[in-house]
Structure formats: structure tokens, C-alpha cells
Short mmCIF file of C-alpha atoms in Angstrom, two decimals:
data_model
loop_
_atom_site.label_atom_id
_atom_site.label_comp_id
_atom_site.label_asym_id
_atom_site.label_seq_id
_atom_site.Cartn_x
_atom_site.Cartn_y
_atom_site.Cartn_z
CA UNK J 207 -4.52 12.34 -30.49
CA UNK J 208 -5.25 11.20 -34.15
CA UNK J 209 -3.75 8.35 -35.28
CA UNK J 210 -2.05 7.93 -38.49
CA UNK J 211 -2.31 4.24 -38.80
CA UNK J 212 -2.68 1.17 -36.14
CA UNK J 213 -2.48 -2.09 -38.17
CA UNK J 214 -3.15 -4.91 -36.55
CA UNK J 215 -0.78 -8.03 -36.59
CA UNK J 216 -1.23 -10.11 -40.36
CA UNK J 217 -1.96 -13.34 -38.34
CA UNK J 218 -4.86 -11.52 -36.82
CA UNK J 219 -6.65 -10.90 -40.28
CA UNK J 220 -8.48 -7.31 -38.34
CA UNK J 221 -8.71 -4.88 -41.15
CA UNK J 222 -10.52 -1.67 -38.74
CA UNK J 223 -8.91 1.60 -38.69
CA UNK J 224 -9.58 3.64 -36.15
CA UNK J 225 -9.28 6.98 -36.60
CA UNK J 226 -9.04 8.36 -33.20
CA UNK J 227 -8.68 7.46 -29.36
CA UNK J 228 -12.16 8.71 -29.18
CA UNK J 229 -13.63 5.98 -31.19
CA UNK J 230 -16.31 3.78 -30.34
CA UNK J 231 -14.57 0.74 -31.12
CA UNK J 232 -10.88 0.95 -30.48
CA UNK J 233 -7.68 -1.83 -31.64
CA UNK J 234 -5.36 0.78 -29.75
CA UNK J 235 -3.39 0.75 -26.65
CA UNK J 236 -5.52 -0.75 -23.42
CA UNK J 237 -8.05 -2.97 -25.35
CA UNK J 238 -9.28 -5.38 -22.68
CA UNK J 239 -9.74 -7.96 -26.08
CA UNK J 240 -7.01 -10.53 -25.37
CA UNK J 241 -5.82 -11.29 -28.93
CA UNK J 242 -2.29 -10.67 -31.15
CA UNK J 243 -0.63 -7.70 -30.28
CA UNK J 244 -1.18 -3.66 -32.28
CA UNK J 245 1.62 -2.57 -33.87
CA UNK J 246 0.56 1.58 -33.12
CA UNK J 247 1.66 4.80 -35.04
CA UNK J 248 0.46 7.75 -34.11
CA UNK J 249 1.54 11.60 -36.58
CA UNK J 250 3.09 12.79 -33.09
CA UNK J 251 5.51 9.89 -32.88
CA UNK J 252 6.39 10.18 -36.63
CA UNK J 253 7.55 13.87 -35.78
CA UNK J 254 10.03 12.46 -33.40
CA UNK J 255 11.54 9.30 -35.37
CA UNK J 256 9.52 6.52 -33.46
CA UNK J 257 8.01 4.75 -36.45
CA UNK J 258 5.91 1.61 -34.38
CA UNK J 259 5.30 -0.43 -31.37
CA UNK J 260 4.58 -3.44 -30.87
CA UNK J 261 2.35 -4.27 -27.72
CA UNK J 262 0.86 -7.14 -26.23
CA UNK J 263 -2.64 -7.45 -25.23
CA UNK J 264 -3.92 -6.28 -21.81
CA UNK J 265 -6.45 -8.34 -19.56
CA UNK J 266 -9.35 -7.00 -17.50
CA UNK J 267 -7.28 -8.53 -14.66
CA UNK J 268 -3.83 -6.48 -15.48
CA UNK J 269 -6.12 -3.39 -15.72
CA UNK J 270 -7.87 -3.66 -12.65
CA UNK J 271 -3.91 -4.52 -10.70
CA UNK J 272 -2.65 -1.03 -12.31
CA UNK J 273 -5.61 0.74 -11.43
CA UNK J 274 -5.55 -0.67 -7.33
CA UNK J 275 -1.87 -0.10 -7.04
CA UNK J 276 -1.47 3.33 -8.96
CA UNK J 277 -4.96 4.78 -7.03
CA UNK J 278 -2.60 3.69 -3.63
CA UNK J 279 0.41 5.07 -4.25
CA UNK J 280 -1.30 8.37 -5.23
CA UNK J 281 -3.29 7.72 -1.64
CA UNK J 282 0.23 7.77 -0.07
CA UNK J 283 2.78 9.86 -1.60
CA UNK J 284 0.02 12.68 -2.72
CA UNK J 285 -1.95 12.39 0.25
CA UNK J 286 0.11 13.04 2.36
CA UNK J 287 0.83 16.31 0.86
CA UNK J 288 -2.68 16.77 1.46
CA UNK J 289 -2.72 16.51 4.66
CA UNK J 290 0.27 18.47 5.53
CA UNK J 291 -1.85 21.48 6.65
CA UNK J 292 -2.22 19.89 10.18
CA UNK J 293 1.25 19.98 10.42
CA UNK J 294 1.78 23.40 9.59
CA UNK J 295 -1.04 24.33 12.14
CA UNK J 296 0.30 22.22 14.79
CA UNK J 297 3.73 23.42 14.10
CA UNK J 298 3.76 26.94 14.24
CA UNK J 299 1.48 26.41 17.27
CA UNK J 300 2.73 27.26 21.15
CA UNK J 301 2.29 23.33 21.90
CA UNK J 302 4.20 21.75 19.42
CA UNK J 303 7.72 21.17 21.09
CA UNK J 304 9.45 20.51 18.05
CA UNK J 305 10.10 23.80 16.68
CA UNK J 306 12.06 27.26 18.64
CA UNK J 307 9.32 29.73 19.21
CA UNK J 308 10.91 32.09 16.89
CA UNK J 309 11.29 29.79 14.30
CA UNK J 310 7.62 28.23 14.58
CA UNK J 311 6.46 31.98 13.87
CA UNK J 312 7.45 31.77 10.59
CA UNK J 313 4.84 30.27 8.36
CA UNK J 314 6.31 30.70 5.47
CA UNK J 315 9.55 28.67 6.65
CA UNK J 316 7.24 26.05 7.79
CA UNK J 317 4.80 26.23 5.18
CA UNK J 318 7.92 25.41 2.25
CA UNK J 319 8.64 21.87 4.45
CA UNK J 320 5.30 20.78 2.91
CA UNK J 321 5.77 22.63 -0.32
CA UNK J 322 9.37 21.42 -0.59
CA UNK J 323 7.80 17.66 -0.58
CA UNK J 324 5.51 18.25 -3.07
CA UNK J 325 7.47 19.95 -5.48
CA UNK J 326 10.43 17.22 -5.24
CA UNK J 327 7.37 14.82 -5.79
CA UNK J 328 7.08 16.23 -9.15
CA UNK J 329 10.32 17.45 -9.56
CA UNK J 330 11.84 14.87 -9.32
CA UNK J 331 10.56 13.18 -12.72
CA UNK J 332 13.53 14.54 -15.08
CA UNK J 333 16.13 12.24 -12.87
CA UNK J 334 13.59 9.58 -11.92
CA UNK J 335 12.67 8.86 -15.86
CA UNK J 336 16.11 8.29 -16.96
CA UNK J 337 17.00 6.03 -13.89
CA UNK J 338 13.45 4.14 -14.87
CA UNK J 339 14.79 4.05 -19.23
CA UNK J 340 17.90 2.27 -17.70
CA UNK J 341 16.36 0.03 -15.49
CA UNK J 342 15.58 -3.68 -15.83
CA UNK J 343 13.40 -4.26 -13.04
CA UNK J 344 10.31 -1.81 -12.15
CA UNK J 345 10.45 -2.82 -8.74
CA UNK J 346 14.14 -1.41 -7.87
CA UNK J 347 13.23 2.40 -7.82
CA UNK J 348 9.98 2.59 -5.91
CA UNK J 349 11.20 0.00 -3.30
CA UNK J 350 14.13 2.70 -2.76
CA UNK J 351 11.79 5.23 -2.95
CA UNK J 352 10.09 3.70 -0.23
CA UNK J 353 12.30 3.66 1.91
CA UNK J 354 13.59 7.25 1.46
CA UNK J 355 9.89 8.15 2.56
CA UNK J 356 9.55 6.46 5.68
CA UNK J 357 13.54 7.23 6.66
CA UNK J 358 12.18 10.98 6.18
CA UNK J 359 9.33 10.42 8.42
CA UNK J 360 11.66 8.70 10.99
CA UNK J 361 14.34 11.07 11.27
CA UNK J 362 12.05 14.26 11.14
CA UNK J 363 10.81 12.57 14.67
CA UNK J 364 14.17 13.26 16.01
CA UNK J 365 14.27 17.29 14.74
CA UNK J 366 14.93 20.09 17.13
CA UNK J 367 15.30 23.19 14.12
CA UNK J 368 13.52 24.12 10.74
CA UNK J 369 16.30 22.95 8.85
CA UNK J 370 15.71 19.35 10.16
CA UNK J 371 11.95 19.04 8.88
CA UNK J 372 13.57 20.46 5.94
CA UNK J 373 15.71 17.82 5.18
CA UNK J 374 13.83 15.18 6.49
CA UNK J 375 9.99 15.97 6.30
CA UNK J 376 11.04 17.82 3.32
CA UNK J 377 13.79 16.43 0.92
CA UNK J 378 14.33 13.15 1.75
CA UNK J 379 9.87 12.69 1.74
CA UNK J 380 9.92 14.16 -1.62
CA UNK J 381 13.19 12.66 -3.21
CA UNK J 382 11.51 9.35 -2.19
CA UNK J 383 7.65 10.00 -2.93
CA UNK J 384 9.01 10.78 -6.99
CA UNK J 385 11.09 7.79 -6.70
CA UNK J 386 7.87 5.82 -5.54
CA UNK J 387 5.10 7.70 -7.75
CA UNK J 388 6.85 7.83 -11.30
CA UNK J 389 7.86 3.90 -11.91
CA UNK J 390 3.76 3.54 -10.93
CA UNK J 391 2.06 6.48 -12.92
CA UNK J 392 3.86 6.39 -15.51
CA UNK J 393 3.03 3.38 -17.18
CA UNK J 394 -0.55 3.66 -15.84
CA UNK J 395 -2.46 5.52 -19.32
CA UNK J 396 -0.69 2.67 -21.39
CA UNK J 397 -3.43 0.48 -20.04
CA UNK J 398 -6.44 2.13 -20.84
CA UNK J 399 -7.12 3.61 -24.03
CA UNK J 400 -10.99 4.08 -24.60
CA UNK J 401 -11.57 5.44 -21.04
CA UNK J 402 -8.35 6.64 -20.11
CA UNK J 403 -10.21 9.36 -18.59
CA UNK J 404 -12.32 7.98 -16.16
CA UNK J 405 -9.07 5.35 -15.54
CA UNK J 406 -6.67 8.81 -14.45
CA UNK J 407 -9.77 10.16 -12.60
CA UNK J 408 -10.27 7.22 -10.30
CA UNK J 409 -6.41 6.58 -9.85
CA UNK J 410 -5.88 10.44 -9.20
CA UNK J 411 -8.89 10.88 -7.04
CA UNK J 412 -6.49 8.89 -4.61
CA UNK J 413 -5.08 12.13 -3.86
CA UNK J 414 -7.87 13.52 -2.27
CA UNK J 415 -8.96 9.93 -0.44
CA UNK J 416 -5.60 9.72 1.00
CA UNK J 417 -5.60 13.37 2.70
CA UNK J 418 -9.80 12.43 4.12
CA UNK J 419 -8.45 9.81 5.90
CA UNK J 420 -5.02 10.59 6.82
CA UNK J 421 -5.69 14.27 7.85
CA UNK J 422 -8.03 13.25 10.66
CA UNK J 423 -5.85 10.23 11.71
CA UNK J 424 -2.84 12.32 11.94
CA UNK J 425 -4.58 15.01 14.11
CA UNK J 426 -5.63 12.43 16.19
CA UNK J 427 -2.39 11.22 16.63
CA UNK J 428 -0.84 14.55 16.85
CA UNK J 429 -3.70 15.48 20.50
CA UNK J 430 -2.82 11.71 21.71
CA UNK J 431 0.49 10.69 21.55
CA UNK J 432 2.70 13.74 20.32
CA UNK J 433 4.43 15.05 17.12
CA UNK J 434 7.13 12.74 17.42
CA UNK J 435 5.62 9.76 17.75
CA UNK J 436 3.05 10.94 15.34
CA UNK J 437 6.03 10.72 12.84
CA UNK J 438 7.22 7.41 14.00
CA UNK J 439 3.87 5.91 13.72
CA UNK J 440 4.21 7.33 9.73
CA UNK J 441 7.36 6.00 9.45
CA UNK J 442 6.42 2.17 10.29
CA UNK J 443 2.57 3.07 8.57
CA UNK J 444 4.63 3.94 5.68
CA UNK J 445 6.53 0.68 5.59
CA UNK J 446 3.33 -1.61 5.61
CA UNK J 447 1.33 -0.08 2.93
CA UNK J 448 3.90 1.07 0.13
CA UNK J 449 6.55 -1.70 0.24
CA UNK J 450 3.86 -4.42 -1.22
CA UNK J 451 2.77 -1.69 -4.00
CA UNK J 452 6.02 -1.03 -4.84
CA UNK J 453 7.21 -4.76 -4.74
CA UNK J 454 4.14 -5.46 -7.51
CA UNK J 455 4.35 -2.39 -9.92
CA UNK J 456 3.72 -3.66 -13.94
CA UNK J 457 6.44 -3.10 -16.11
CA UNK J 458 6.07 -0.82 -19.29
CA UNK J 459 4.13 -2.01 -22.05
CA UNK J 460 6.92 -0.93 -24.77
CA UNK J 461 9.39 -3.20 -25.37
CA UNK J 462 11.96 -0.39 -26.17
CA UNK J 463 12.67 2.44 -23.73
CA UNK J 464 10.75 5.52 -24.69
CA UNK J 465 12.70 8.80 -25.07
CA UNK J 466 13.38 10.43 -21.96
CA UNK J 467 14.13 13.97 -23.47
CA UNK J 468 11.66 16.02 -24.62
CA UNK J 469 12.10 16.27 -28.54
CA UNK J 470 13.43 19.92 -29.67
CA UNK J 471 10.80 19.94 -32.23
CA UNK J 472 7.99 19.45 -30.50
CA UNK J 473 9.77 21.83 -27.64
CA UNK J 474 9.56 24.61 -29.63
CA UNK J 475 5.58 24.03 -30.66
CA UNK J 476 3.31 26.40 -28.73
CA UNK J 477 1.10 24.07 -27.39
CA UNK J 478 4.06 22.88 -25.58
CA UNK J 479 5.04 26.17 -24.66
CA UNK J 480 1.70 26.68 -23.50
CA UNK J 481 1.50 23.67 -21.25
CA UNK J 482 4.32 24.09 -19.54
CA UNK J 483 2.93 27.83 -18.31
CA UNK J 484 -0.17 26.33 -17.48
CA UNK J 485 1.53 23.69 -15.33
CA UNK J 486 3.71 26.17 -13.21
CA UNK J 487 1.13 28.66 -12.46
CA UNK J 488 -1.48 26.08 -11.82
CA UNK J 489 0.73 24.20 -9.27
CA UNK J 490 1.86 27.43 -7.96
CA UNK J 491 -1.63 28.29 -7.19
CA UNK J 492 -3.25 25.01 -6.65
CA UNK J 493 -1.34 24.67 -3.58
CA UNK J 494 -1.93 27.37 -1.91
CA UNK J 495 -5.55 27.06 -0.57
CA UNK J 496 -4.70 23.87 0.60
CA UNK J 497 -1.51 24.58 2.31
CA UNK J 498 -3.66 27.51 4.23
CA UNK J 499 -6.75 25.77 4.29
CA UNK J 500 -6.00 24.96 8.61
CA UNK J 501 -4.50 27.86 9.16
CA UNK J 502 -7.12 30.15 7.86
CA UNK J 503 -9.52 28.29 9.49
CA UNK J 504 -8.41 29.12 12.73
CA UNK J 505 -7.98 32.77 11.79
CA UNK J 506 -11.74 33.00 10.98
CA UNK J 507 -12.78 31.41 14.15
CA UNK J 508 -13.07 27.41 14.08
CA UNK J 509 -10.60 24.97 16.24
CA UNK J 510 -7.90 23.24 15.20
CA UNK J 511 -9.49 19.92 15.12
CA UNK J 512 -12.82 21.53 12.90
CA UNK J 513 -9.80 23.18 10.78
CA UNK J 514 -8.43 19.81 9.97
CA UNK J 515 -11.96 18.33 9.54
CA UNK J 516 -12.73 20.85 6.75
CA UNK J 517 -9.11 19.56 4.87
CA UNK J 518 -10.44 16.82 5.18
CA UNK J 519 -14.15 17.26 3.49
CA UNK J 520 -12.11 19.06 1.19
CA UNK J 521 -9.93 16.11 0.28
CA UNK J 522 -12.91 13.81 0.20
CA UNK J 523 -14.86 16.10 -2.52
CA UNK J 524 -11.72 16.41 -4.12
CA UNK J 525 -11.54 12.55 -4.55
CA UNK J 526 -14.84 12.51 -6.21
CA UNK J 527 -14.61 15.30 -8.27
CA UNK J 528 -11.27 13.90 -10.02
CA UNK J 529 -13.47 10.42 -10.81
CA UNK J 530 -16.09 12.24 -12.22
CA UNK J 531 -13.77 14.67 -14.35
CA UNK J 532 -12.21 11.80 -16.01
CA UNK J 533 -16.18 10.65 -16.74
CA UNK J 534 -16.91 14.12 -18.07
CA UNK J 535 -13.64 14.40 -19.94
CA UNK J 536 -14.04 10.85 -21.70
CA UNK J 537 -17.92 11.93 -22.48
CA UNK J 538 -17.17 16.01 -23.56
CA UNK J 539 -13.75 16.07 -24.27
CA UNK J 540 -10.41 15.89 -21.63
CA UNK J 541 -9.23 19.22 -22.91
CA UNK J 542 -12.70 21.22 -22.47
CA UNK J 543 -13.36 19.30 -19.45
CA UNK J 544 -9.59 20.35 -17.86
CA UNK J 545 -10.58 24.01 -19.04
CA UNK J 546 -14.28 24.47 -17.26
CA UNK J 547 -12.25 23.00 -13.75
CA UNK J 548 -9.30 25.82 -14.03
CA UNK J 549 -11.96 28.20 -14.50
CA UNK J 550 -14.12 27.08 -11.66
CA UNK J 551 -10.81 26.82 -9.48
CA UNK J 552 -10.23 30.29 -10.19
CA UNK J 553 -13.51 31.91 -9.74
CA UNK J 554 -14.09 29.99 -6.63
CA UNK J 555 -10.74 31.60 -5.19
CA UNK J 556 -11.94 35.00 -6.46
CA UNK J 557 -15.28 34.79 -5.55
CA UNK J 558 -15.85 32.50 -2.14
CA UNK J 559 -12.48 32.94 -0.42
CA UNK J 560 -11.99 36.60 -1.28
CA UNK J 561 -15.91 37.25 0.09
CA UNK J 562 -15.17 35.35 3.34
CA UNK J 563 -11.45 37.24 3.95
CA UNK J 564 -13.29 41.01 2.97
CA UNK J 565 -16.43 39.93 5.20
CA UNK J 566 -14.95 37.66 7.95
CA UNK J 567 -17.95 34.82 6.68
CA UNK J 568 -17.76 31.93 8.07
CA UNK J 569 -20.74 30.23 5.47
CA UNK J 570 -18.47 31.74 2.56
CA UNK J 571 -15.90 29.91 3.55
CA UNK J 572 -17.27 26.58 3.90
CA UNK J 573 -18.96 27.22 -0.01
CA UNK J 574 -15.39 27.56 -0.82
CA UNK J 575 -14.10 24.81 1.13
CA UNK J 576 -16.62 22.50 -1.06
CA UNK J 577 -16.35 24.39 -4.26
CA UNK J 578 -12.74 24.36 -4.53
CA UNK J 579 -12.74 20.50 -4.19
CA UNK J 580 -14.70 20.03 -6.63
CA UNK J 581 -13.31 22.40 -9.56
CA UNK J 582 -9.85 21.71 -8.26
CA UNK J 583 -8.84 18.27 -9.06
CA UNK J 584 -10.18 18.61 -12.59
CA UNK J 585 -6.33 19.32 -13.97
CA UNK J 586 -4.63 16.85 -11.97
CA UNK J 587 -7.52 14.50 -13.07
CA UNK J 588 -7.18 15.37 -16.97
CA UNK J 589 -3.73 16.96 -17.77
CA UNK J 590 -2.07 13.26 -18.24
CA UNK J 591 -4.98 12.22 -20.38
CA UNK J 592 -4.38 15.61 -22.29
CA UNK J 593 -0.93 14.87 -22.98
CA UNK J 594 -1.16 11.95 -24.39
CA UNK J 595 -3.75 13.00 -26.89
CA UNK J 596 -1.84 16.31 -27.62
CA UNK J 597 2.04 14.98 -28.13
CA UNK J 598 1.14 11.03 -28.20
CA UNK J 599 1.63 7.59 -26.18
CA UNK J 600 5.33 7.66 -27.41
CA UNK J 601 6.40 11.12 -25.72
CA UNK J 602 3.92 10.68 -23.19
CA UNK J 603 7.09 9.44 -20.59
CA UNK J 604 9.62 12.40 -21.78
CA UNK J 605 6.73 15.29 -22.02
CA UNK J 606 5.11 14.23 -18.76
CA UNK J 607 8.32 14.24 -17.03
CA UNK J 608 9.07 17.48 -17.98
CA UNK J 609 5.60 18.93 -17.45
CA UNK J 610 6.02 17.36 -13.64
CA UNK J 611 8.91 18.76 -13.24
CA UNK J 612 7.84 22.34 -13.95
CA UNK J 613 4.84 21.71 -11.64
CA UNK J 614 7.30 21.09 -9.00
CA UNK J 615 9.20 23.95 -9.62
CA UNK J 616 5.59 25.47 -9.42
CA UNK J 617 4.82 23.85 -5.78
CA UNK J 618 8.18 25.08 -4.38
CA UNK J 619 7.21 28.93 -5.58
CA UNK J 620 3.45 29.01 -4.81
CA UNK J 621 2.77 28.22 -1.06
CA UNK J 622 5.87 29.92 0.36
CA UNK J 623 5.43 33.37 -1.97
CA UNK J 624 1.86 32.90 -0.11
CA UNK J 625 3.50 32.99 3.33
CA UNK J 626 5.27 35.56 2.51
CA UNK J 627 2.74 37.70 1.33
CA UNK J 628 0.50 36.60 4.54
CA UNK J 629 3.13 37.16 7.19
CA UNK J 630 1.43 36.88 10.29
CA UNK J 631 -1.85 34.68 9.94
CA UNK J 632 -4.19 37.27 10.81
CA UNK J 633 -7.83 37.37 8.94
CA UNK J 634 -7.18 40.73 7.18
CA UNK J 635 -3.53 39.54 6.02
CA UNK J 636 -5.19 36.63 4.32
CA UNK J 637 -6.54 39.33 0.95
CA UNK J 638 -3.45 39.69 -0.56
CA UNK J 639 -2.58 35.73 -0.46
CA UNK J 640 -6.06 35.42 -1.74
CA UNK J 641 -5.50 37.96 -4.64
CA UNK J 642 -2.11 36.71 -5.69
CA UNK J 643 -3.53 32.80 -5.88
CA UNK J 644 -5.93 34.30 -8.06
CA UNK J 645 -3.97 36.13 -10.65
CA UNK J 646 -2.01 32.56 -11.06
CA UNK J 647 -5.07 30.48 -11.67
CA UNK J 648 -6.64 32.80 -13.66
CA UNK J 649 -3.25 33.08 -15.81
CA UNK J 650 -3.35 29.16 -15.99
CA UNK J 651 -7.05 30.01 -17.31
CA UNK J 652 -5.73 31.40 -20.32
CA UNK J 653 -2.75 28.90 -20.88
CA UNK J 654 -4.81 26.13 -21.23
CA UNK J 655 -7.20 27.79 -23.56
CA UNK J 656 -4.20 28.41 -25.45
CA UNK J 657 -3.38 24.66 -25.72
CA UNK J 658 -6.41 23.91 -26.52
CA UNK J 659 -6.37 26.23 -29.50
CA UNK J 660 -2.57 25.58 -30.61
CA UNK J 661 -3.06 22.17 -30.71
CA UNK J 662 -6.58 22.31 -33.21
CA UNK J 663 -3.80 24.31 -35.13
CA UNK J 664 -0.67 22.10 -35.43
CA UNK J 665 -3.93 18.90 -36.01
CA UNK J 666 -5.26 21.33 -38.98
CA UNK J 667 -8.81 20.73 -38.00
CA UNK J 668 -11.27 21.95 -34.66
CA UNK J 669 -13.34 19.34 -33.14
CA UNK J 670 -15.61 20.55 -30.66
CA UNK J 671 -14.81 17.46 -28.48
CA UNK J 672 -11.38 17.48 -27.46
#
């Protein structure tokens, strides 16, 4: 994002420019410096009306409390997502008394519980940022939210049909997860500025720590003391963690309330346009691997228990991957960074998966397994960091929103078209799933190249590192 102007306050008597977040010394938003507060303008806010802002200084200690509690709540609300695999494998499986036989044979059915979550997680974000614009206290929303969760967990303990994981497992999970993960994230990029990058990756990379260690730990519970109390155990687990992150989440650092609509203007631009394609097919397809990860593995051979361990090694890699994207990103550029993972996502897909389904290989698979974790959490890692340099810190809230909520709409479409498609998990049904999760990463490819080009465009100038 290029800055038009940040001028520093006159009783500070701090005449440097900067001309970009990139720069080696920055007076911008995040500056660990404790000093008078930068009043910011940036060209994309002058397109929508917001002139300046005035914020106050940040200290190393305020950066490291947003960083702890935003890299937990991603451990918990995306995590669990994560891990939902080993529910779908223990649910559609002849021992899980929770489910009718005919209904546990439908894996796309039970495979949309999970998706259902995750998409609510995200979209959820164009009702959660207007409650959060009229709120006074950033503690109301996620303590709600966390409560929602657990209720979910408790009451899915007590289902006897599909439609009860649905609503509970399902909606009210998801409704609260977005009312627990937006209030957090949100304000998270408005403390870091110079490495906003590597900031996102280690708070993001929480996604993939939170499904290594709960993925085992709920398989365990799930052979020891049953799917019910596995869900109960969740539901008090729940309770302990979340309700002291969500009782300490940092306010905003703008005074005023940031617009919650996305701007028509800058709606109608085609890196915009762009980004939001790139978001629905990339959660559409992100999803699925993950969602069949279990499943599959089982198909080609392994246990249960070594299916779940390889969702596991996936979400571990994952974690790391997502730290070191934000590295790579701050060092070669967010937006080239973000557009070497999709690519690797895809050809990994095409390449590993499709080689182990057309060849029944077990090694192929676990290259994928490994491969995928790494190239995967490159967008989830970036794409924040990327909007805020593409549209600015002043539409970060309303474009983010939006952007999250198409990626929900994308969750909800991508793992149960994929169940669909497989029907029955056999080995050979698994090619077409593989070949449709393909086509939407690769299309997500392209999108992303396109936002990388459109916005060079709209700036009037190409820098290589971007």
C-alpha cells in the first residue's frame, strides 16, 4: 500500500516520510517506538472519504498480548475445523452410535456439519462487523461467541439425527466461532506494520497447531470414552481456554468506527473483483483435502487412528509453513509470496493426490500429505496482509469482512460438492473429487495473478516486490 502522506504529530518535531509499508524505517501503524501518536493517510482511504487517523503508540508489550491471544483463538475456533476429519471418519463409521446407519452413509451430509462450521466462521463477518462498529466494549461479542461454541459442542452430545449435528456441531459452532474470531483478528494487522507478515503468519499458523494437537486428543477421546462424552469434554475444554481470551481482547486502534460496507468505488475495481473470485474458489478447494484427508486414508489402506495421525502431521506442517510465509512474504513480497503457495497447492493436488488415487500409492500420498501443508497455508497466511496493502488500513475491516464472507460461502460449496462427487468412499471414486479440487485451485491460480496485476495498474507503477 503506498502512502500518500503520514505526518507525524507537530509536538513531535519528526520530519521522515515514508513512502511505503515496505520501508526500512517506518512512523506508520505498529511502530513499537513509544512516542506522540501518527496521524496516517493512505491514496486508498482518500478514495473513500477517510481523510486521517489519529493513533496512539503501540508497546512491545501490547504487541506481544495481540499476537498470544489472536494465535489462540485461531488454535480454537480454526482448529477445530481442522480436526473435524476424525469426526467425519468416526461418524459415518458402523461404531459410532450417534448417527442412523442410513444416514451415517452419507458423507456428503456429514461432511457439510464440518463445512457448515467453517463457512459460518467466515461467513459470519458481514453481521459480526457491524455488531463490532456499534459496540463499546470488545469483550461483549467474543464472550457470547464463546458461549455459542461450547453450547454447540454440548448439545451436539445429546443428537440422535443429522439434522442435530447440523444445528449444533454445525450452526450454533460456527455462528459462535465468527462471533469469537472477528472482534480478535480483526484488529490484529493494526499492530504491526513493518512485519505484518511474519505477525499474520505466526498468529495464523495457529490454525494448523490447533488441529496437531486437538486431532489426536479427540481420537483418543473418541476410542476411550465415546462420541458423546468426547463432545462434553469439548464443551467444558472450550469454556477454560476461550473465555479468558475473549475476556482480554484489545480494542481497535481507531478512535472512529471504520466503515463496515465495502465502498462502491472500490467495489467495482478489478482487483476487488478479482479477490473476491480468488477467495471463493480457494476456500472451496482448500477444504476439501482436508475434510477427506481421514477418510481417504482409510480407503487407501491405513487405520483410523494412522488416518488421524497424518491430519495431524498435516496440521503441524501447516503451522509452520504459514510462519514462514509471512517471513517470505515480508522479505519477497506478500502478494508474490501468496501466488507461489496457490500454485504449489494446486500442483500438489494435481500431481501427488491424483498419482496416489490413479496408482493406489501409498508413498504418494504421504508426499502429498506433507506437500499440501506446506503450500497450503500460504493464502490464509498472506491474504490479510495483501489486503491491507491493496485497499488500505482504513477498509481493511469492511473489505476483509466481505472477502470472509465469500470464503464462507466458499467452505459451505467446496467439501459437500466433493461428497457428492465421491459418493461412496471407495479408492477409485476419489479421481473425480481429486480433479474437481483441482480445477478450483488452479482457477484461484489465475485470480490472484490477476490481483496482483490490477492492482500495479490502479498504483500506476510495477514493483517487483509486492
Amino acid at each position: 500500500m503506498e502512502l500518500s502522506r503520514i505526518r507525524q504529530n507537530p509536538q513531535s518535531h519528526q520530519g521522515y516520510v515514508p513512502r511505503s509499508l515496505d520501508d526500512p524505517v517506518e512512523a506508520s501503524v505498529g511502530s513499537t517506538h513509544v512516542g506522540s501518536p501518527t496521524t496516517l493517510v493512505d491514496e486508498n482511504d482518500a478514495t473513500t472519504g477517510n481523510i486521517s487517523h489519529q493513533l496512539p503508540p503501540v508497546t512491545k508489550r501490547q504487541q506481544i498480548a495481540v499476537l498470544l491471544s489472536s494465535f489462540l483463538t485461531v488454535c480454537i475456533t480454526i482448529g477445530f475445523n481442522q480436526s473435524y476429519g476424525v469426526f467425519q471418519s468416526y461418524y459415518i463409521s458402523d461404531k459410532s452410535g450417534i448417527l442412523p446407519s442410513a444416514q451415517a452413509k452419507n458423507s456428503a451430509l456429514v461432511a457439510f456439519v464440518g463445512t457448515l462450521g467453517a463457512g459460518l466462521i467466515w461467513g459470519g463477518s458481514v453481521v459480526v462487523n457491524p455488531l463490532m462498529a456499534r459496540s463499546n466494549d470488545p469483550r461483549l461479542i467474543p464472550v457470547a461467541g464463546v458461549l455459542l461454541m461450547s453450547l454447540g459442542f454440548g448439545l451436539a452430545s445429546l443428537s440422535t439425527k443429522i439434522w442435530h449435528l447440523l444445528l449444533t456441531q454445525g450452526l450454533l459452532y460456527g455462528v459462535g466461532s465468527s462471533l469469537m474470531y472477528f472482534p480478535i483478528l480483526s484488529v490484529t494487522p493494526e499492530y504491526f506494520d513493518q512485519h505484518r507478515g511474519g505477525a499474520m503468519g505466526i498468529v495464523l499458523s495457529g490454525a494448523g497447531v490447533g488441529g496437531l494437537v486437538l486431532s489426536p486428543i479427540i481420537r483418543i477421546l473418541l476410542g476411550s470414552i465415546s462420541i458423546r462424552w468426547t463432545l462434553r469434554f469439548l464443551f467444558f475444554f472450550n469454556l477454560l481456554v476461550s473465555l479468558p481470551i475473549a475476556l482480554t481482547a484489545m480494542p481497535s486502534r481507531f478512535s472512529n468506527r471504520r466503515p463496515t460496507h465495502v465502498d462502491l468505488s472500490l467495489a467495482k475495481k478489478p482487483a476487488f473483483l478479482l479477490s473476491v473470485a480468488a477467495a471463493f474458489l480457494q476456500a472451496s478447494g482448500n477444504l476439501v483435502p482436508l475434510t477427506f484427508l481421514s477418510e481417504y486414508s482409510i480407503a487407501l489402506g491405513y487405520s483410523a487412528g494412522l488416518g488421524a495421525a497424518l491430519l495431524a502431521i498435516n496440521n503441524g506442517v501447516n503451522s509452520v509453513s504459514r510462519i514462514l510465509a509471512g517471513i517470505a512474504g515480508d522479505r519477497l513480497g506478500r502478494q508474490n509470496t501468496l501466488i507461489l503457495t496457490v500454485i504449489g497447492s494446486a500442483i500438489t493436488v494435481c500431481g501427488f493426490w491424483l498419482g496416489s488415487v490413479l496408482n493406489g500409492s501409498k508413498s504418494l500420498w504421504l508426499i502429498f500429505v506433507i506437500s499440501y501443508g506446506i503450500f497450503a497455508g500460504g493464502y490464509n497466511a498472506l491474504y490479510p496482509t495483501t489486503i491491507a496493502e491493496v485497499f488500505g488500513l482504513q477498509a481493511y475491516a469492511s473489505v476483509n469482512g466481505f472477502i470472509y464472507f465469500i470464503r464462507g460461502m466458499g467452505a459451505l460449496f467446496g467439501s459437500p460438492a466433493g461428497g457428492v462427487i465421491l459418493g461412496e468412499s471407495k479408492l477409485g471414486n476419489y479421481q473425480n473429487v481429486v480433479l474437481y479440487d483441482s480445477a478450483l485451485l488452479f482457477g484461484s491460480c489465475l485470480c490472484v495473478m490477476g490481483v496482483r496485476y490490477s492492482d500495479a495498474v490502479d498504483k500506476e507503477q510495477w514493483k517487483w516486490k509486492a
